Amino acid sequence: MACRPKLHYFNGRGRMESIRWLLAAAGIEFEEKFIESPEDLEKLRNDGSLMFQQVPMVEIDGMKLVQTRAILNYIATKYNLYGKDIKERALIDMYVEGVADLNEMILLFSICPPGEKDAKLALIKERTTKRYFPAFEKVLKSHGQDYLVGNKLSRADIHLVELLYYVEEIDSSLIANFPLLKALEARVSNLPTVKKFLQPGSQRKPPMDEKSLEEAKKIFKFK
Amino acid sequence: MAAKPKLYYFRGRGRMESIRWLLAAAGVEFEEEFLEKREQYEKLEKDGCLLFGQVPFVEMDGMKLTQTRAILSYLAAKYNLYGKDLKERVRIDMYTDGTLDLMMMIALVPFKPPEEKEENIALIVKKAKTRYLPVFEKVLKDHGEDFLVGNKFSWADVQLIETILMMEELNASILSDFPLLKAFKTRISNIPTIKKFLQPGSQRKPCPDKQYVDVVRHILQF
C-alpha cells in the first residue's frame, strides 16, 4: 500500500491550506508534520528537503515537492481533477490563478500590521465584488452547468469554494448578489469528502489568531 | 491553417515576456497588439476578453486566455515542452515556479520608488545567488545532462535562460560562481529558435524604461 502524502508546514492555513482542501476533496488521507519552531524549519533546510528553502513541502510518491502550484498541479492531475484535455486545463488554470490572486490578498491581510488592515480590507471587498465574483458568476451563467469546467467537478470548483468560505469569514454579505456562486458553494460542500472536511475534527485549519500569528512570525522570521 | 496566436500587452516585457520567450523557443510565430492608450484597454474589457480585467491576454485556438501561468502551461503542453510524464511535469513546475517568483520581483522593479530601487535590486541579486541559482547548478551537476529535466529541452530551460539573461542585466557577474549555468546559457542560446529570438529585430522586448512605466501607469491608472 502506498504511503500517505506527508505535509510539512506550520499548524495554520497559510499556503498549505489549499493543498489540504484538494487532498481532502479527492478523498486522500494525509499526514501532517507541523513546524513549531525556527529550529524545525532549519532542520528541514539542512536536511536538503526544501528545494528553495521554503515550505509548503509535501512528501508524496517518493518525492519531496515544493512550490504550492507545482504540488496542486500534481495532485489535481493524479486524482483526475484537472479536466479532460489541455484546453479544459487552460480554462481551469485561468480560473484557479484568479482564485489564487484573491486568496493571496486575503492571506497577506491576515498577517499584515494593524495600521494596514483597513486599506487592505477595502481593496479585498472591492476586488471580490467587482472583479472576481462577477467573473465566476458569469462563467457559471454562460453554460448553466453545475461545475465551472467541462460539466464535471475539478480543482477549479474546490479552490473557488474554499475561497468563498474565506470571503464569508471576512464579510458574509459580499456573496449576496451572486446566486450561482452560492449554489456552487452548497453543491460542493455537500459532496461527501468535502462535507467530511468541513466538519469539526478534520484537518481543516481555523483562521489565524493572535497566538498563531506570533508563532508564524517566529518560525518564518517576518514582522 | 490555424491563425497565429495574438498577444495583447504593453510594448514591453512585464508579464508577457515569458510568453514571448516560450512561443519563440517553440518556433511558433505570433502577432502582437500593443496597448498604448487607455481606450484600447477599455475596449478589451468591454468585449469580454479579460476575465479578471487584466493583461496579459492571448487569443489562440479559439480561446481568450489570461493569467500568465495558465497561458505558459498551455503552451508548454501544446508544444511538447512539459516533460514526458507527470513526474517530469512536476519537476518542471517546481523549477518554473521558482524562476517565475524571481522574475515577477524583477518585473516590479521599474515601478518601485527610486529610493527603494537599489535596495530592491540588491535583494533580488542576493536571492538569485543564494536561493535559486545554486539549485539549478546542482540539478545540472547531479545528472550531468544538457537540459534541466529528462535530458530533453523543456519549458524549464526556456524559463531559466530568460531569468539568467535578466539577472545579468542587473548584475553582470551573477554567474561567476556557477560554471554549469554558464555552459547552460551558451548551449541554450545556440538552439536555433532561441538564437533567432536573441537577435536584434526579433519580438524580444528591451529593458523597461521610463516611457514604458508611464504607459503602464496611464493605462492601468495607478
Tab-separated table of N, CA and C in Angstrom, chain A residues 10-165:
chain	number	residue	atom	x	y	z
A	10	PHE	N	3.552	24.874	9.037
A	10	PHE	CA	3.215	25.187	10.415
A	10	PHE	C	1.718	24.909	10.611
A	11	ASN	N	1.297	24.876	11.892
A	11	ASN	CA	-0.071	24.472	12.187
A	11	ASN	C	-1.039	25.625	11.935
A	12	GLY	N	-1.252	25.910	10.671
A	12	GLY	CA	-2.137	27.004	10.310
A	12	GLY	C	-2.414	26.922	8.824
A	13	ARG	N	-3.268	27.800	8.326
A	13	ARG	CA	-3.690	27.754	6.920
A	13	ARG	C	-2.550	28.098	5.975
A	14	GLY	N	-2.189	29.357	5.955
A	14	GLY	CA	-1.100	29.833	5.094
A	14	GLY	C	-1.245	29.332	3.673
A	15	ARG	N	-0.108	28.899	3.108
A	15	ARG	CA	-0.111	28.428	1.722
A	15	ARG	C	-0.353	26.928	1.610
A	16	MET	N	-0.480	26.265	2.717
A	16	MET	CA	-0.721	24.831	2.677
A	16	MET	C	-2.208	24.499	2.632
A	17	GLU	N	-3.068	25.438	3.020
A	17	GLU	CA	-4.482	25.093	3.182
A	17	GLU	C	-5.146	24.633	1.889
A	18	SER	N	-4.806	25.259	0.766
A	18	SER	CA	-5.438	24.846	-0.495
A	18	SER	C	-5.026	23.423	-0.869
A	19	ILE	N	-3.835	23.019	-0.428
A	19	ILE	CA	-3.376	21.645	-0.660
A	19	ILE	C	-4.183	20.685	0.210
A	20	ARG	N	-4.425	21.080	1.464
A	20	ARG	CA	-5.249	20.245	2.357
A	20	ARG	C	-6.649	20.071	1.780
A	21	TRP	N	-7.244	21.164	1.325
A	21	TRP	CA	-8.580	21.132	0.732
A	21	TRP	C	-8.615	20.177	-0.464
A	22	LEU	N	-7.626	20.278	-1.349
A	22	LEU	CA	-7.643	19.482	-2.574
A	22	LEU	C	-7.489	17.990	-2.259
A	23	LEU	N	-6.569	17.678	-1.371
A	23	LEU	CA	-6.391	16.271	-0.976
A	23	LEU	C	-7.668	15.744	-0.329
A	24	ALA	N	-8.233	16.545	0.564
A	24	ALA	CA	-9.445	16.116	1.267
A	24	ALA	C	-10.583	15.904	0.270
A	25	ALA	N	-10.760	16.849	-0.639
A	25	ALA	CA	-11.837	16.731	-1.615
A	25	ALA	C	-11.655	15.499	-2.485
A	26	ALA	N	-10.386	15.153	-2.770
A	26	ALA	CA	-10.098	13.962	-3.582
A	26	ALA	C	-10.222	12.688	-2.766
A	27	GLY	N	-10.517	12.830	-1.471
A	27	GLY	CA	-10.688	11.657	-0.610
A	27	GLY	C	-9.371	11.006	-0.214
A	28	ILE	N	-8.297	11.786	-0.244
A	28	ILE	CA	-6.971	11.229	0.066
A	28	ILE	C	-6.591	11.544	1.511
A	29	GLU	N	-6.300	10.510	2.269
A	29	GLU	CA	-5.848	10.720	3.639
A	29	GLU	C	-4.393	11.184	3.633
A	30	PHE	N	-4.085	12.127	4.517
A	30	PHE	CA	-2.712	12.629	4.558
A	30	PHE	C	-2.263	12.865	5.994
A	31	GLU	N	-0.928	12.819	6.157
A	31	GLU	CA	-0.337	13.103	7.471
A	31	GLU	C	0.231	14.505	7.472
A	32	GLU	N	0.408	15.046	8.680
A	32	GLU	CA	0.996	16.384	8.774
A	32	GLU	C	2.110	16.382	9.805
A	33	LYS	N	3.225	17.013	9.457
A	33	LYS	CA	4.291	17.207	10.435
A	33	LYS	C	4.412	18.720	10.610
A	34	PHE	N	4.060	19.207	11.797
A	34	PHE	CA	4.000	20.650	11.998
A	34	PHE	C	5.363	21.227	12.379
A	35	ILE	N	5.685	22.332	11.738
A	35	ILE	CA	6.885	23.081	12.097
A	35	ILE	C	6.486	23.968	13.270
A	36	GLU	N	7.133	23.777	14.423
A	36	GLU	CA	6.704	24.501	15.615
A	36	GLU	C	7.705	25.523	16.100
A	37	SER	N	8.915	25.473	15.520
A	37	SER	CA	9.945	26.422	15.942
A	37	SER	C	10.859	26.739	14.766
A	38	PRO	N	11.618	27.839	14.870
A	38	PRO	CA	12.590	28.123	13.814
A	38	PRO	C	13.565	26.978	13.615
A	39	GLU	N	13.841	26.242	14.692
A	39	GLU	CA	14.789	25.131	14.599
A	39	GLU	C	14.239	24.003	13.714
A	40	ASP	N	12.929	23.785	13.812
A	40	ASP	CA	12.299	22.761	12.963
A	40	ASP	C	12.501	23.108	11.485
A	41	LEU	N	12.306	24.383	11.161
A	41	LEU	CA	12.465	24.831	9.772
A	41	LEU	C	13.925	24.710	9.342
A	42	GLU	N	14.837	25.092	10.246
A	42	GLU	CA	16.269	24.960	9.950
A	42	GLU	C	16.637	23.527	9.640
A	43	LYS	N	16.073	22.617	10.417
A	43	LYS	CA	16.395	21.202	10.226
A	43	LYS	C	15.970	20.732	8.828
A	44	LEU	N	14.777	21.120	8.436
A	44	LEU	CA	14.306	20.741	7.091
A	44	LEU	C	15.234	21.307	6.025
A	45	ARG	N	15.670	22.549	6.241
A	45	ARG	CA	16.582	23.177	5.282
A	45	ARG	C	17.912	22.443	5.243
A	46	ASN	N	18.460	22.151	6.426
A	46	ASN	CA	19.772	21.491	6.486
A	46	ASN	C	19.735	20.065	5.956
A	47	ASP	N	18.574	19.427	6.048
A	47	ASP	CA	18.435	18.071	5.508
A	47	ASP	C	18.375	18.069	3.985
A	48	GLY	N	18.303	19.258	3.397
A	48	GLY	CA	18.183	19.333	1.945
A	48	GLY	C	16.802	18.971	1.449
A	49	SER	N	15.811	19.090	2.331
A	49	SER	CA	14.458	18.678	1.950
A	49	SER	C	13.683	19.756	1.209
A	50	LEU	N	14.162	20.990	1.291
A	50	LEU	CA	13.402	22.106	0.717
A	50	LEU	C	14.163	22.726	-0.445
A	51	MET	N	13.694	22.444	-1.651
A	51	MET	CA	14.429	22.870	-2.849
A	51	MET	C	14.826	24.348	-2.838
A	52	PHE	N	13.871	25.217	-2.502
A	52	PHE	CA	14.172	26.656	-2.464
A	52	PHE	C	14.126	27.194	-1.040
A	53	GLN	N	14.417	26.304	-0.086
A	53	GLN	CA	14.461	26.667	1.337
A	53	GLN	C	13.117	27.120	1.876
A	54	GLN	N	12.046	26.773	1.192
A	54	GLN	CA	10.732	27.246	1.621
A	54	GLN	C	9.762	26.082	1.791
A	55	VAL	N	8.743	26.325	2.617
A	55	VAL	CA	7.589	25.442	2.690
A	55	VAL	C	6.427	26.226	2.074
A	56	PRO	N	5.355	25.553	1.631
A	56	PRO	CA	4.996	24.144	1.811
A	56	PRO	C	5.955	23.128	1.167
A	57	MET	N	6.025	21.972	1.795
A	57	MET	CA	6.708	20.840	1.199
A	57	MET	C	5.812	19.625	1.437
A	58	VAL	N	5.633	18.836	0.393
A	58	VAL	CA	4.796	17.638	0.523
A	58	VAL	C	5.585	16.428	0.065
A	59	GLU	N	5.675	15.436	0.940
A	59	GLU	CA	6.312	14.168	0.563
A	59	GLU	C	5.226	13.288	-0.046
A	60	ILE	N	5.397	12.933	-1.302
A	60	ILE	CA	4.377	12.132	-1.981
A	60	ILE	C	5.029	11.328	-3.091
A	61	ASP	N	4.672	10.043	-3.192
A	61	ASP	CA	5.181	9.195	-4.275
A	61	ASP	C	6.697	9.241	-4.401
A	62	GLY	N	7.368	9.214	-3.264
A	62	GLY	CA	8.831	9.180	-3.272
A	62	GLY	C	9.501	10.499	-3.587
A	63	MET	N	8.722	11.565	-3.671
A	63	MET	CA	9.308	12.869	-3.988
A	63	MET	C	9.070	13.848	-2.844
A	64	LYS	N	9.939	14.855	-2.761
A	64	LYS	CA	9.725	15.950	-1.816
A	64	LYS	C	9.359	17.171	-2.667
A	65	LEU	N	8.063	17.441	-2.779
A	65	LEU	CA	7.616	18.512	-3.662
A	65	LEU	C	7.507	19.838	-2.929
A	66	VAL	N	7.937	20.900	-3.598
A	66	VAL	CA	7.773	22.257	-3.075
A	66	VAL	C	7.093	23.102	-4.147
A	67	GLN	N	6.794	24.361	-3.782
A	67	GLN	CA	6.065	25.289	-4.648
A	67	GLN	C	4.594	24.888	-4.708
A	68	THR	N	3.791	25.689	-4.058
A	68	THR	CA	2.361	25.389	-3.916
A	68	THR	C	1.720	24.972	-5.228
A	69	ARG	N	1.934	25.742	-6.278
A	69	ARG	CA	1.289	25.444	-7.554
A	69	ARG	C	1.722	24.105	-8.113
A	70	ALA	N	3.021	23.805	-8.021
A	70	ALA	CA	3.523	22.532	-8.544
A	70	ALA	C	2.853	21.376	-7.812
A	71	ILE	N	2.725	21.528	-6.497
A	71	ILE	CA	2.098	20.489	-5.683
A	71	ILE	C	0.635	20.316	-6.069
A	72	LEU	N	-0.081	21.425	-6.174
A	72	LEU	CA	-1.503	21.361	-6.533
A	72	LEU	C	-1.688	20.769	-7.930
A	73	ASN	N	-0.838	21.172	-8.886
A	73	ASN	CA	-0.938	20.631	-10.255
A	73	ASN	C	-0.778	19.114	-10.234
A	74	TYR	N	0.189	18.648	-9.449
A	74	TYR	CA	0.469	17.214	-9.367
A	74	TYR	C	-0.734	16.461	-8.800
A	75	ILE	N	-1.245	16.955	-7.681
A	75	ILE	CA	-2.379	16.287	-7.031
A	75	ILE	C	-3.601	16.297	-7.940
A	76	ALA	N	-3.868	17.429	-8.566
A	76	ALA	CA	-5.045	17.550	-9.432
A	76	ALA	C	-4.969	16.572	-10.603
A	77	THR	N	-3.774	16.445	-11.192
A	77	THR	CA	-3.598	15.521	-12.315
A	77	THR	C	-3.757	14.082	-11.846
A	78	LYS	N	-3.095	13.781	-10.756
A	78	LYS	CA	-3.096	12.407	-10.258
A	78	LYS	C	-4.509	11.939	-9.927
A	79	TYR	N	-5.306	12.826	-9.371
A	79	TYR	CA	-6.641	12.420	-8.939
A	79	TYR	C	-7.744	12.897	-9.874
A	80	ASN	N	-7.389	13.154	-11.120
A	80	ASN	CA	-8.376	13.457	-12.171
A	80	ASN	C	-9.273	14.643	-11.854
A	81	LEU	N	-8.675	15.687	-11.375
A	81	LEU	CA	-9.442	16.898	-11.082
A	81	LEU	C	-8.961	18.057	-11.933
A	82	TYR	N	-8.451	17.717	-13.146
A	82	TYR	CA	-7.795	18.739	-13.954
A	82	TYR	C	-8.332	18.792	-15.386
A	83	GLY	N	-9.605	18.398	-15.559
A	83	GLY	CA	-10.167	18.487	-16.903
A	83	GLY	C	-9.763	17.309	-17.769
A	84	LYS	N	-10.353	17.235	-18.974
A	84	LYS	CA	-10.116	16.070	-19.817
A	84	LYS	C	-9.053	16.292	-20.897
A	85	ASP	N	-8.682	17.550	-21.159
A	85	ASP	CA	-7.676	17.815	-22.189
A	85	ASP	C	-7.003	19.152	-21.910
A	86	ILE	N	-6.048	19.540	-22.768
A	86	ILE	CA	-5.280	20.739	-22.417
A	86	ILE	C	-6.108	22.020	-22.504
A	87	LYS	N	-7.152	22.015	-23.318
A	87	LYS	CA	-7.998	23.214	-23.389
A	87	LYS	C	-8.803	23.378	-22.102
A	88	GLU	N	-9.334	22.271	-21.580
A	88	GLU	CA	-10.042	22.366	-20.298
A	88	GLU	C	-9.068	22.756	-19.205
A	89	ARG	N	-7.858	22.236	-19.296
A	89	ARG	CA	-6.843	22.574	-18.295
A	89	ARG	C	-6.500	24.054	-18.336
A	90	ALA	N	-6.479	24.625	-19.525
A	90	ALA	CA	-6.170	26.056	-19.637
A	90	ALA	C	-7.251	26.891	-18.956
A	91	LEU	N	-8.508	26.506	-19.164
A	91	LEU	CA	-9.605	27.220	-18.511
A	91	LEU	C	-9.507	27.064	-16.994
A	92	ILE	N	-9.268	25.824	-16.554
A	92	ILE	CA	-9.138	25.575	-15.122
A	92	ILE	C	-8.002	26.421	-14.553
A	93	ASP	N	-6.871	26.418	-15.235
A	93	ASP	CA	-5.713	27.202	-14.769
A	93	ASP	C	-6.054	28.686	-14.677
A	94	MET	N	-6.743	29.192	-15.678
A	94	MET	CA	-7.103	30.614	-15.682
A	94	MET	C	-7.965	30.938	-14.458
A	95	TYR	N	-8.969	30.116	-14.203
A	95	TYR	CA	-9.850	30.340	-13.065
A	95	TYR	C	-9.083	30.207	-11.750
A	96	VAL	N	-8.271	29.177	-11.663
A	96	VAL	CA	-7.518	28.902	-10.443
A	96	VAL	C	-6.541	30.032	-10.128
A	97	GLU	N	-5.924	30.605	-11.147
A	97	GLU	CA	-4.980	31.706	-10.931
A	97	GLU	C	-5.710	32.934	-10.401
A	98	GLY	N	-6.926	33.169	-10.891
A	98	GLY	CA	-7.726	34.280	-10.371
A	98	GLY	C	-8.048	34.060	-8.902
A	99	VAL	N	-8.478	32.847	-8.583
A	99	VAL	CA	-8.756	32.498	-7.185
A	99	VAL	C	-7.506	32.710	-6.335
A	100	ALA	N	-6.373	32.266	-6.847
A	100	ALA	CA	-5.114	32.380	-6.103
A	100	ALA	C	-4.753	33.842	-5.846
A	101	ASP	N	-5.016	34.711	-6.803
A	101	ASP	CA	-4.702	36.138	-6.615
A	101	ASP	C	-5.518	36.719	-5.464
A	102	LEU	N	-6.820	36.429	-5.432
A	102	LEU	CA	-7.654	36.969	-4.343
A	102	LEU	C	-7.276	36.313	-3.020
A	103	ASN	N	-7.008	35.022	-3.073
A	103	ASN	CA	-6.593	34.280	-1.886
A	103	ASN	C	-5.310	34.864	-1.288
A	104	GLU	N	-4.412	35.266	-2.175
A	104	GLU	CA	-3.140	35.864	-1.747
A	104	GLU	C	-3.390	37.163	-1.000
A	105	MET	N	-4.319	37.957	-1.496
A	105	MET	CA	-4.658	39.222	-0.823
A	105	MET	C	-5.185	38.933	0.581
A	106	ILE	N	-6.025	37.906	0.689
A	106	ILE	CA	-6.610	37.556	1.986
A	106	ILE	C	-5.524	37.029	2.929
A	107	LEU	N	-4.606	36.239	2.384
A	107	LEU	CA	-3.514	35.704	3.203
A	107	LEU	C	-2.649	36.842	3.750
A	108	LEU	N	-2.294	37.780	2.873
A	108	LEU	CA	-1.444	38.894	3.297
A	108	LEU	C	-2.183	39.788	4.292
A	109	PHE	N	-3.497	39.919	4.116
A	109	PHE	CA	-4.314	40.683	5.051
A	109	PHE	C	-4.243	40.077	6.457
A	110	SER	N	-4.244	38.744	6.515
A	110	SER	CA	-4.273	38.074	7.818
A	110	SER	C	-2.976	38.258	8.603
A	111	ILE	N	-1.893	38.606	7.912
A	111	ILE	CA	-0.627	38.761	8.621
A	111	ILE	C	-0.107	40.196	8.627
A	112	CYS	N	-0.853	41.124	8.062
A	112	CYS	CA	-0.323	42.486	7.950
A	112	CYS	C	-0.464	43.242	9.271
A	113	PRO	N	0.374	44.292	9.461
A	113	PRO	CA	0.298	45.088	10.689
A	113	PRO	C	-1.063	45.789	10.788
A	114	PRO	N	-1.550	46.037	12.019
A	114	PRO	CA	-2.875	46.629	12.223
A	114	PRO	C	-3.106	47.908	11.419
A	115	GLY	N	-2.085	48.739	11.292
A	115	GLY	CA	-2.224	50.010	10.579
A	115	GLY	C	-2.589	49.859	9.119
A	116	GLU	N	-2.261	48.703	8.535
A	116	GLU	CA	-2.516	48.495	7.103
A	116	GLU	C	-3.832	47.776	6.849
A	117	LYS	N	-4.440	47.277	7.917
A	117	LYS	CA	-5.591	46.387	7.731
A	117	LYS	C	-6.771	47.042	7.014
A	118	ASP	N	-7.113	48.264	7.395
A	118	ASP	CA	-8.303	48.893	6.801
A	118	ASP	C	-8.212	49.005	5.283
A	119	ALA	N	-7.077	49.513	4.810
A	119	ALA	CA	-6.900	49.703	3.371
A	119	ALA	C	-6.949	48.367	2.641
A	120	LYS	N	-6.294	47.367	3.198
A	120	LYS	CA	-6.262	46.041	2.564
A	120	LYS	C	-7.664	45.441	2.529
A	121	LEU	N	-8.396	45.621	3.600
A	121	LEU	CA	-9.750	45.075	3.672
A	121	LEU	C	-10.650	45.709	2.619
A	122	ALA	N	-10.540	47.013	2.487
A	122	ALA	CA	-11.353	47.725	1.497
A	122	ALA	C	-11.045	47.219	0.090
A	123	LEU	N	-9.765	47.011	-0.194
A	123	LEU	CA	-9.377	46.535	-1.523
A	123	LEU	C	-9.895	45.120	-1.767
A	124	ILE	N	-9.817	44.265	-0.731
A	124	ILE	CA	-10.322	42.893	-0.867
A	124	ILE	C	-11.807	42.917	-1.208
A	125	LYS	N	-12.560	43.729	-0.473
A	125	LYS	CA	-14.006	43.796	-0.716
A	125	LYS	C	-14.303	44.279	-2.128
A	126	GLU	N	-13.560	45.288	-2.552
A	126	GLU	CA	-13.775	45.825	-3.898
A	126	GLU	C	-13.462	44.793	-4.967
A	127	ARG	N	-12.325	44.165	-4.854
A	127	ARG	CA	-11.925	43.171	-5.851
A	127	ARG	C	-12.894	42.008	-5.879
A	128	THR	N	-13.331	41.599	-4.704
A	128	THR	CA	-14.255	40.463	-4.614
A	128	THR	C	-15.536	40.764	-5.374
A	129	THR	N	-16.139	41.901	-5.067
A	129	THR	CA	-17.460	42.182	-5.635
A	129	THR	C	-17.408	42.770	-7.037
A	130	LYS	N	-16.275	43.363	-7.418
A	130	LYS	CA	-16.215	43.995	-8.746
A	130	LYS	C	-15.423	43.175	-9.759
A	131	ARG	N	-14.518	42.352	-9.314
A	131	ARG	CA	-13.667	41.646	-10.265
A	131	ARG	C	-13.886	40.143	-10.234
A	132	TYR	N	-13.707	39.525	-9.096
A	132	TYR	CA	-13.643	38.060	-9.059
A	132	TYR	C	-15.013	37.393	-9.026
A	133	PHE	N	-15.865	37.804	-8.104
A	133	PHE	CA	-17.183	37.167	-8.052
A	133	PHE	C	-17.964	37.348	-9.362
A	134	PRO	N	-17.978	38.549	-9.943
A	134	PRO	CA	-18.699	38.689	-11.208
A	134	PRO	C	-18.145	37.778	-12.304
A	135	ALA	N	-16.825	37.608	-12.325
A	135	ALA	CA	-16.223	36.766	-13.364
A	135	ALA	C	-16.708	35.325	-13.247
A	136	PHE	N	-16.706	34.785	-12.021
A	136	PHE	CA	-17.093	33.389	-11.847
A	136	PHE	C	-18.601	33.206	-11.984
A	137	GLU	N	-19.368	34.175	-11.527
A	137	GLU	CA	-20.825	34.112	-11.706
A	137	GLU	C	-21.142	34.061	-13.196
A	138	LYS	N	-20.432	34.855	-13.972
A	138	LYS	CA	-20.645	34.911	-15.424
A	138	LYS	C	-20.307	33.566	-16.076
A	139	VAL	N	-19.213	32.950	-15.653
A	139	VAL	CA	-18.840	31.640	-16.212
A	139	VAL	C	-19.956	30.639	-15.964
A	140	LEU	N	-20.445	30.577	-14.730
A	140	LEU	CA	-21.494	29.614	-14.400
A	140	LEU	C	-22.774	29.920	-15.174
A	141	LYS	N	-23.077	31.205	-15.308
A	141	LYS	CA	-24.284	31.598	-16.029
A	141	LYS	C	-24.180	31.232	-17.507
A	142	SER	N	-22.968	31.374	-18.070
A	142	SER	CA	-22.795	31.197	-19.515
A	142	SER	C	-23.100	29.781	-19.973
A	143	HIS	N	-22.819	28.780	-19.141
A	143	HIS	CA	-23.095	27.407	-19.576
A	143	HIS	C	-24.209	26.742	-18.755
A	144	GLY	N	-24.556	27.356	-17.632
A	144	GLY	CA	-25.649	26.808	-16.829
A	144	GLY	C	-25.371	25.442	-16.237
A	145	GLN	N	-24.114	25.045	-16.208
A	145	GLN	CA	-23.801	23.714	-15.671
A	145	GLN	C	-23.463	23.777	-14.190
A	146	ASP	N	-23.352	22.589	-13.590
A	146	ASP	CA	-23.127	22.522	-12.147
A	146	ASP	C	-21.710	22.903	-11.731
A	147	TYR	N	-20.771	22.734	-12.653
A	147	TYR	CA	-19.372	22.982	-12.306
A	147	TYR	C	-18.737	23.939	-13.303
A	148	LEU	N	-17.636	24.515	-12.914
A	148	LEU	CA	-17.034	25.576	-13.723
A	148	LEU	C	-16.588	25.106	-15.101
A	149	VAL	N	-15.998	23.918	-15.181
A	149	VAL	CA	-15.389	23.476	-16.442
A	149	VAL	C	-15.804	22.056	-16.805
A	150	GLY	N	-16.257	21.893	-18.056
A	150	GLY	CA	-16.473	20.546	-18.584
A	150	GLY	C	-17.566	19.763	-17.904
A	151	ASN	N	-18.489	20.457	-17.258
A	151	ASN	CA	-19.638	19.797	-16.615
A	151	ASN	C	-19.206	18.692	-15.653
A	152	LYS	N	-18.093	18.920	-14.992
A	152	LYS	CA	-17.532	17.889	-14.099
A	152	LYS	C	-16.751	18.597	-12.997
A	153	LEU	N	-16.782	18.031	-11.810
A	153	LEU	CA	-16.027	18.591	-10.690
A	153	LEU	C	-14.533	18.635	-11.038
A	154	SER	N	-13.919	19.783	-10.785
A	154	SER	CA	-12.471	19.885	-10.982
A	154	SER	C	-11.894	20.699	-9.841
A	155	ARG	N	-10.611	20.822	-9.831
A	155	ARG	CA	-9.936	21.612	-8.795
A	155	ARG	C	-10.421	23.060	-8.800
A	156	ALA	N	-10.857	23.544	-9.959
A	156	ALA	CA	-11.328	24.936	-10.020
A	156	ALA	C	-12.495	25.145	-9.058
A	157	ASP	N	-13.425	24.187	-9.023
A	157	ASP	CA	-14.579	24.300	-8.131
A	157	ASP	C	-14.139	24.243	-6.668
A	158	ILE	N	-13.209	23.355	-6.379
A	158	ILE	CA	-12.748	23.183	-4.998
A	158	ILE	C	-12.029	24.436	-4.504
A	159	HIS	N	-11.106	24.962	-5.303
A	159	HIS	CA	-10.369	26.159	-4.883
A	159	HIS	C	-11.314	27.348	-4.749
A	160	LEU	N	-12.293	27.453	-5.656
A	160	LEU	CA	-13.221	28.592	-5.586
A	160	LEU	C	-14.080	28.503	-4.334
A	161	VAL	N	-14.594	27.312	-4.045
A	161	VAL	CA	-15.447	27.170	-2.857
A	161	VAL	C	-14.649	27.450	-1.581
A	162	GLU	N	-13.410	26.991	-1.542
A	162	GLU	CA	-12.545	27.312	-0.398
A	162	GLU	C	-12.476	28.834	-0.223
A	163	LEU	N	-12.273	29.536	-1.339
A	163	LEU	CA	-12.191	30.992	-1.318
A	163	LEU	C	-13.495	31.609	-0.813
A	164	LEU	N	-14.636	31.044	-1.253
A	164	LEU	CA	-15.925	31.578	-0.825
A	164	LEU	C	-16.052	31.525	0.695
A	165	TYR	N	-15.568	30.459	1.290
A	165	TYR	CA	-15.594	30.365	2.753
A	165	TYR	C	-14.760	31.469	3.401
